[in-house]
Amino acid sequence: MTDTVFIEGLVVETVIGDYEWERHVLQRLEIDLEMAWGNRAPGASDNVADALDYAAVSETIRRWFRDNRPRLLEAAAESLAAEIRKRHGVSWLSLCLRKPGAVPDARSVGVRIERGSR
Ligand SMILES: Nc1nc2c(c(=O)[nH]1)N=C([C@H](O)[C@@H](O)CO)CN2
């Protein structure tokens, strides 16, 4: 399947980081997500029930970061990817977590993972 649904630049403020001071502050993450989904059915029906609802997936991401306080971006990405795949029936996804400001001389740093098969 080559169709996708994506979310770009979703911003969350959350507790994340490995350093002691990071356990006590909110930091900004920027999230890009691409998910395999057959878009022919919603294209034919014009019904969101047939679509991968990006608003619902965005809410899943917000809830996950509200309920979890990971240390590493890798741990956040792994667990969040599993939650999205399970909750929304996504067979393949590419998830990128950016932590701008973590390294002062870099525009951004982060991780990108792909899980599942198309
Ligand atoms: N590969 C990673 N390296 C680092 C991470 C991370 O999550 N993954 N985290 C930190 C610190 O939390 C840092 O972001 C504080 O600015 C360092 N390296």
JSON list of C-alpha atoms and ligand atoms in Angstrom, two decimals:
[
{"chain": "A", "resi": 1, "resn": "MET", "atom": "CA", "xyz": [0.00, 0.00, 0.00]},
{"chain": "A", "resi": 2, "resn": "THR", "atom": "CA", "xyz": [1.50, 3.33, -1.03]},
{"chain": "A", "resi": 3, "resn": "ASP", "atom": "CA", "xyz": [-1.11, 5.74, 0.31]},
{"chain": "A", "resi": 4, "resn": "THR", "atom": "CA", "xyz": [-0.37, 7.58, 3.53]},
{"chain": "A", "resi": 5, "resn": "VAL", "atom": "CA", "xyz": [-1.92, 9.95, 6.02]},
{"chain": "A", "resi": 6, "resn": "PHE", "atom": "CA", "xyz": [0.50, 12.33, 7.74]},
{"chain": "A", "resi": 7, "resn": "ILE", "atom": "CA", "xyz": [0.82, 14.84, 10.55]},
{"chain": "A", "resi": 8, "resn": "GLU", "atom": "CA", "xyz": [3.60, 17.45, 10.36]},
{"chain": "A", "resi": 9, "resn": "GLY", "atom": "CA", "xyz": [4.98, 19.71, 13.05]},
{"chain": "A", "resi": 10, "resn": "LEU", "atom": "CA", "xyz": [2.65, 18.72, 15.88]},
{"chain": "A", "resi": 11, "resn": "VAL", "atom": "CA", "xyz": [3.91, 20.55, 18.96]},
{"chain": "A", "resi": 12, "resn": "VAL", "atom": "CA", "xyz": [3.66, 19.10, 22.46]},
{"chain": "A", "resi": 13, "resn": "GLU", "atom": "CA", "xyz": [5.00, 20.47, 25.74]},
{"chain": "A", "resi": 14, "resn": "THR", "atom": "CA", "xyz": [6.04, 17.59, 27.98]},
{"chain": "A", "resi": 15, "resn": "VAL", "atom": "CA", "xyz": [8.45, 16.29, 30.60]},
{"chain": "A", "resi": 16, "resn": "ILE", "atom": "CA", "xyz": [11.22, 14.47, 28.74]},
{"chain": "A", "resi": 17, "resn": "GLY", "atom": "CA", "xyz": [14.96, 14.12, 29.23]},
{"chain": "A", "resi": 18, "resn": "ASP", "atom": "CA", "xyz": [17.75, 12.24, 30.92]},
{"chain": "A", "resi": 19, "resn": "TYR", "atom": "CA", "xyz": [19.21, 15.07, 33.01]},
{"chain": "A", "resi": 20, "resn": "GLU", "atom": "CA", "xyz": [17.98, 15.80, 36.54]},
{"chain": "A", "resi": 21, "resn": "TRP", "atom": "CA", "xyz": [16.79, 19.32, 35.71]},
{"chain": "A", "resi": 22, "resn": "GLU", "atom": "CA", "xyz": [14.76, 17.97, 32.80]},
{"chain": "A", "resi": 23, "resn": "ARG", "atom": "CA", "xyz": [12.54, 15.99, 35.17]},
{"chain": "A", "resi": 24, "resn": "HIS", "atom": "CA", "xyz": [11.07, 19.25, 36.50]},
{"chain": "A", "resi": 25, "resn": "VAL", "atom": "CA", "xyz": [10.37, 21.33, 33.39]},
{"chain": "A", "resi": 26, "resn": "LEU", "atom": "CA", "xyz": [8.16, 21.20, 30.32]},
{"chain": "A", "resi": 27, "resn": "GLN", "atom": "CA", "xyz": [10.05, 21.05, 27.02]},
{"chain": "A", "resi": 28, "resn": "ARG", "atom": "CA", "xyz": [8.85, 21.45, 23.46]},
{"chain": "A", "resi": 29, "resn": "LEU", "atom": "CA", "xyz": [8.82, 18.50, 21.09]},
{"chain": "A", "resi": 30, "resn": "GLU", "atom": "CA", "xyz": [7.92, 18.67, 17.40]},
{"chain": "A", "resi": 31, "resn": "ILE", "atom": "CA", "xyz": [6.42, 15.54, 15.88]},
{"chain": "A", "resi": 32, "resn": "ASP", "atom": "CA", "xyz": [6.16, 14.36, 12.29]},
{"chain": "A", "resi": 33, "resn": "LEU", "atom": "CA", "xyz": [4.23, 11.17, 11.56]},
{"chain": "A", "resi": 34, "resn": "GLU", "atom": "CA", "xyz": [3.49, 9.32, 8.33]},
{"chain": "A", "resi": 35, "resn": "MET", "atom": "CA", "xyz": [1.15, 6.30, 8.36]},
{"chain": "A", "resi": 36, "resn": "ALA", "atom": "CA", "xyz": [0.24, 3.79, 5.67]},
{"chain": "A", "resi": 37, "resn": "TRP", "atom": "CA", "xyz": [-3.48, 3.84, 4.94]},
{"chain": "A", "resi": 38, "resn": "GLY", "atom": "CA", "xyz": [-5.63, 2.97, 1.94]},
{"chain": "A", "resi": 39, "resn": "ASN", "atom": "CA", "xyz": [-7.18, 6.26, 0.92]},
{"chain": "A", "resi": 40, "resn": "ARG", "atom": "CA", "xyz": [-9.34, 4.90, -1.91]},
{"chain": "A", "resi": 41, "resn": "ALA", "atom": "CA", "xyz": [-12.23, 3.89, 0.39]},
{"chain": "A", "resi": 42, "resn": "PRO", "atom": "CA", "xyz": [-12.62, 7.31, 2.09]},
{"chain": "A", "resi": 43, "resn": "GLY", "atom": "CA", "xyz": [-11.99, 8.91, -1.30]},
{"chain": "A", "resi": 44, "resn": "ALA", "atom": "CA", "xyz": [-15.00, 7.02, -2.69]},
{"chain": "A", "resi": 45, "resn": "SER", "atom": "CA", "xyz": [-17.31, 7.26, 0.34]},
{"chain": "A", "resi": 46, "resn": "ASP", "atom": "CA", "xyz": [-16.43, 10.78, 1.51]},
{"chain": "A", "resi": 47, "resn": "ASN", "atom": "CA", "xyz": [-16.92, 9.36, 5.02]},
{"chain": "A", "resi": 48, "resn": "VAL", "atom": "CA", "xyz": [-14.39, 9.96, 7.80]},
{"chain": "A", "resi": 49, "resn": "ALA", "atom": "CA", "xyz": [-15.30, 6.56, 9.28]},
{"chain": "A", "resi": 50, "resn": "ASP", "atom": "CA", "xyz": [-13.36, 5.01, 6.38]},
{"chain": "A", "resi": 51, "resn": "ALA", "atom": "CA", "xyz": [-10.38, 7.32, 6.87]},
{"chain": "A", "resi": 52, "resn": "LEU", "atom": "CA", "xyz": [-7.44, 7.29, 9.24]},
{"chain": "A", "resi": 53, "resn": "ASP", "atom": "CA", "xyz": [-8.57, 10.29, 11.27]},
{"chain": "A", "resi": 54, "resn": "TYR", "atom": "CA", "xyz": [-5.49, 12.50, 11.76]},
{"chain": "A", "resi": 55, "resn": "ALA", "atom": "CA", "xyz": [-7.33, 14.51, 14.43]},
{"chain": "A", "resi": 56, "resn": "ALA", "atom": "CA", "xyz": [-7.91, 11.33, 16.46]},
{"chain": "A", "resi": 57, "resn": "VAL", "atom": "CA", "xyz": [-4.28, 10.26, 16.02]},
{"chain": "A", "resi": 58, "resn": "SER", "atom": "CA", "xyz": [-3.11, 13.71, 17.14]},
{"chain": "A", "resi": 59, "resn": "GLU", "atom": "CA", "xyz": [-5.21, 13.33, 20.27]},
{"chain": "A", "resi": 60, "resn": "THR", "atom": "CA", "xyz": [-3.62, 9.91, 20.93]},
{"chain": "A", "resi": 61, "resn": "ILE", "atom": "CA", "xyz": [-0.19, 11.57, 20.75]},
{"chain": "A", "resi": 62, "resn": "ARG", "atom": "CA", "xyz": [-1.19, 14.38, 23.11]},
{"chain": "A", "resi": 63, "resn": "ARG", "atom": "CA", "xyz": [-2.66, 11.90, 25.61]},
{"chain": "A", "resi": 64, "resn": "TRP", "atom": "CA", "xyz": [0.43, 9.70, 25.46]},
{"chain": "A", "resi": 65, "resn": "PHE", "atom": "CA", "xyz": [2.73, 12.62, 26.32]},
{"chain": "A", "resi": 66, "resn": "ARG", "atom": "CA", "xyz": [0.36, 13.73, 29.08]},
{"chain": "A", "resi": 67, "resn": "ASP", "atom": "CA", "xyz": [0.45, 10.25, 30.68]},
{"chain": "A", "resi": 68, "resn": "ASN", "atom": "CA", "xyz": [4.14, 9.34, 30.17]},
{"chain": "A", "resi": 69, "resn": "ARG", "atom": "CA", "xyz": [7.43, 10.98, 31.16]},
{"chain": "A", "resi": 70, "resn": "PRO", "atom": "CA", "xyz": [10.17, 9.18, 29.23]},
{"chain": "A", "resi": 71, "resn": "ARG", "atom": "CA", "xyz": [13.86, 9.96, 29.60]},
{"chain": "A", "resi": 72, "resn": "LEU", "atom": "CA", "xyz": [14.98, 9.24, 26.02]},
{"chain": "A", "resi": 73, "resn": "LEU", "atom": "CA", "xyz": [13.42, 10.24, 22.72]},
{"chain": "A", "resi": 74, "resn": "GLU", "atom": "CA", "xyz": [14.02, 6.66, 21.59]},
{"chain": "A", "resi": 75, "resn": "ALA", "atom": "CA", "xyz": [11.86, 5.28, 24.41]},
{"chain": "A", "resi": 76, "resn": "ALA", "atom": "CA", "xyz": [9.11, 7.79, 23.64]},
{"chain": "A", "resi": 77, "resn": "ALA", "atom": "CA", "xyz": [9.19, 6.96, 19.93]},
{"chain": "A", "resi": 78, "resn": "GLU", "atom": "CA", "xyz": [9.10, 3.19, 20.47]},
{"chain": "A", "resi": 79, "resn": "SER", "atom": "CA", "xyz": [6.20, 3.21, 22.90]},
{"chain": "A", "resi": 80, "resn": "LEU", "atom": "CA", "xyz": [4.21, 5.88, 21.07]},
{"chain": "A", "resi": 81, "resn": "ALA", "atom": "CA", "xyz": [4.59, 4.07, 17.75]},
{"chain": "A", "resi": 82, "resn": "ALA", "atom": "CA", "xyz": [3.24, 0.87, 19.32]},
{"chain": "A", "resi": 83, "resn": "GLU", "atom": "CA", "xyz": [0.28, 2.78, 20.82]},
{"chain": "A", "resi": 84, "resn": "ILE", "atom": "CA", "xyz": [-0.62, 4.41, 17.49]},
{"chain": "A", "resi": 85, "resn": "ARG", "atom": "CA", "xyz": [-0.37, 1.15, 15.59]},
{"chain": "A", "resi": 86, "resn": "LYS", "atom": "CA", "xyz": [-2.51, -0.71, 18.12]},
{"chain": "A", "resi": 87, "resn": "ARG", "atom": "CA", "xyz": [-5.15, 1.98, 18.70]},
{"chain": "A", "resi": 88, "resn": "HIS", "atom": "CA", "xyz": [-5.61, 3.04, 15.07]},
{"chain": "A", "resi": 89, "resn": "GLY", "atom": "CA", "xyz": [-4.85, -0.18, 13.17]},
{"chain": "A", "resi": 90, "resn": "VAL", "atom": "CA", "xyz": [-1.83, 1.26, 11.36]},
{"chain": "A", "resi": 91, "resn": "SER", "atom": "CA", "xyz": [0.33, -1.39, 9.64]},
{"chain": "A", "resi": 92, "resn": "TRP", "atom": "CA", "xyz": [3.36, 0.86, 8.98]},
{"chain": "A", "resi": 93, "resn": "LEU", "atom": "CA", "xyz": [4.50, 4.23, 10.25]},
{"chain": "A", "resi": 94, "resn": "SER", "atom": "CA", "xyz": [7.45, 6.58, 10.24]},
{"chain": "A", "resi": 95, "resn": "LEU", "atom": "CA", "xyz": [7.70, 8.70, 13.38]},
{"chain": "A", "resi": 96, "resn": "CYS", "atom": "CA", "xyz": [10.10, 11.60, 13.90]},
{"chain": "A", "resi": 97, "resn": "LEU", "atom": "CA", "xyz": [10.52, 13.30, 17.30]},
{"chain": "A", "resi": 98, "resn": "ARG", "atom": "CA", "xyz": [12.46, 16.59, 17.32]},
{"chain": "A", "resi": 99, "resn": "LYS", "atom": "CA", "xyz": [13.72, 18.35, 20.44]},
{"chain": "A", "resi": 100, "resn": "PRO", "atom": "CA", "xyz": [14.67, 21.85, 19.33]},
{"chain": "A", "resi": 101, "resn": "GLY", "atom": "CA", "xyz": [16.87, 23.68, 21.79]},
{"chain": "A", "resi": 102, "resn": "ALA", "atom": "CA", "xyz": [18.41, 20.54, 23.28]},
{"chain": "A", "resi": 103, "resn": "VAL", "atom": "CA", "xyz": [21.72, 21.25, 21.56]},
{"chain": "A", "resi": 104, "resn": "PRO", "atom": "CA", "xyz": [22.27, 25.03, 21.45]},
{"chain": "A", "resi": 105, "resn": "ASP", "atom": "CA", "xyz": [24.24, 25.12, 18.19]},
{"chain": "A", "resi": 106, "resn": "ALA", "atom": "CA", "xyz": [21.84, 22.85, 16.30]},
{"chain": "A", "resi": 107, "resn": "ARG", "atom": "CA", "xyz": [18.49, 23.87, 14.81]},
{"chain": "A", "resi": 108, "resn": "SER", "atom": "CA", "xyz": [17.09, 20.62, 16.16]},
{"chain": "A", "resi": 109, "resn": "VAL", "atom": "CA", "xyz": [18.00, 17.09, 17.24]},
{"chain": "A", "resi": 110, "resn": "GLY", "atom": "CA", "xyz": [15.89, 13.98, 17.41]},
{"chain": "A", "resi": 111, "resn": "VAL", "atom": "CA", "xyz": [15.12, 10.46, 16.31]},
{"chain": "A", "resi": 112, "resn": "ARG", "atom": "CA", "xyz": [13.21, 8.88, 13.45]},
{"chain": "A", "resi": 113, "resn": "ILE", "atom": "CA", "xyz": [11.90, 5.31, 13.46]},
{"chain": "A", "resi": 114, "resn": "GLU", "atom": "CA", "xyz": [9.94, 3.15, 11.05]},
{"chain": "A", "resi": 115, "resn": "ARG", "atom": "CA", "xyz": [7.85, 0.27, 12.37]},
{"chain": "A", "resi": 116, "resn": "GLY", "atom": "CA", "xyz": [5.75, -2.39, 10.65]},
{"chain": "A", "resi": 117, "resn": "SER", "atom": "CA", "xyz": [5.35, -3.14, 6.95]},
{"chain": "A", "resi": 118, "resn": "ARG", "atom": "CA", "xyz": [3.25, -1.52, 4.29]},
{"chain": "B", "resi": 1, "resn": "LIG", "atom": "N1", "xyz": [20.01, 9.73, 21.31]},
{"chain": "B", "resi": 1, "resn": "LIG", "atom": "C1", "xyz": [19.67, 10.54, 22.36]},
{"chain": "B", "resi": 1, "resn": "LIG", "atom": "N2", "xyz": [20.62, 11.31, 22.92]},
{"chain": "B", "resi": 1, "resn": "LIG", "atom": "C2", "xyz": [20.28, 12.11, 23.95]},
{"chain": "B", "resi": 1, "resn": "LIG", "atom": "C3", "xyz": [18.96, 12.15, 24.45]},
{"chain": "B", "resi": 1, "resn": "LIG", "atom": "C4", "xyz": [17.99, 11.34, 23.81]},
{"chain": "B", "resi": 1, "resn": "LIG", "atom": "O1", "xyz": [16.79, 11.31, 24.19]},
{"chain": "B", "resi": 1, "resn": "LIG", "atom": "N3", "xyz": [18.38, 10.53, 22.80]},
{"chain": "B", "resi": 1, "resn": "LIG", "atom": "N4", "xyz": [18.67, 13.01, 25.47]},
{"chain": "B", "resi": 1, "resn": "LIG", "atom": "C5", "xyz": [19.58, 13.79, 26.03]},
{"chain": "B", "resi": 1, "resn": "LIG", "atom": "C6", "xyz": [19.21, 14.80, 27.05]},
{"chain": "B", "resi": 1, "resn": "LIG", "atom": "O2", "xyz": [17.93, 14.58, 27.60]},
{"chain": "B", "resi": 1, "resn": "LIG", "atom": "C7", "xyz": [19.31, 16.17, 26.35]},
{"chain": "B", "resi": 1, "resn": "LIG", "atom": "O3", "xyz": [18.32, 16.27, 25.35]},
{"chain": "B", "resi": 1, "resn": "LIG", "atom": "C8", "xyz": [19.22, 17.35, 27.23]},
{"chain": "B", "resi": 1, "resn": "LIG", "atom": "O4", "xyz": [19.40, 18.54, 26.48]},
{"chain": "B", "resi": 1, "resn": "LIG", "atom": "C9", "xyz": [20.98, 13.78, 25.61]},
{"chain": "B", "resi": 1, "resn": "LIG", "atom": "N5", "xyz": [21.25, 12.89, 24.51]}
]
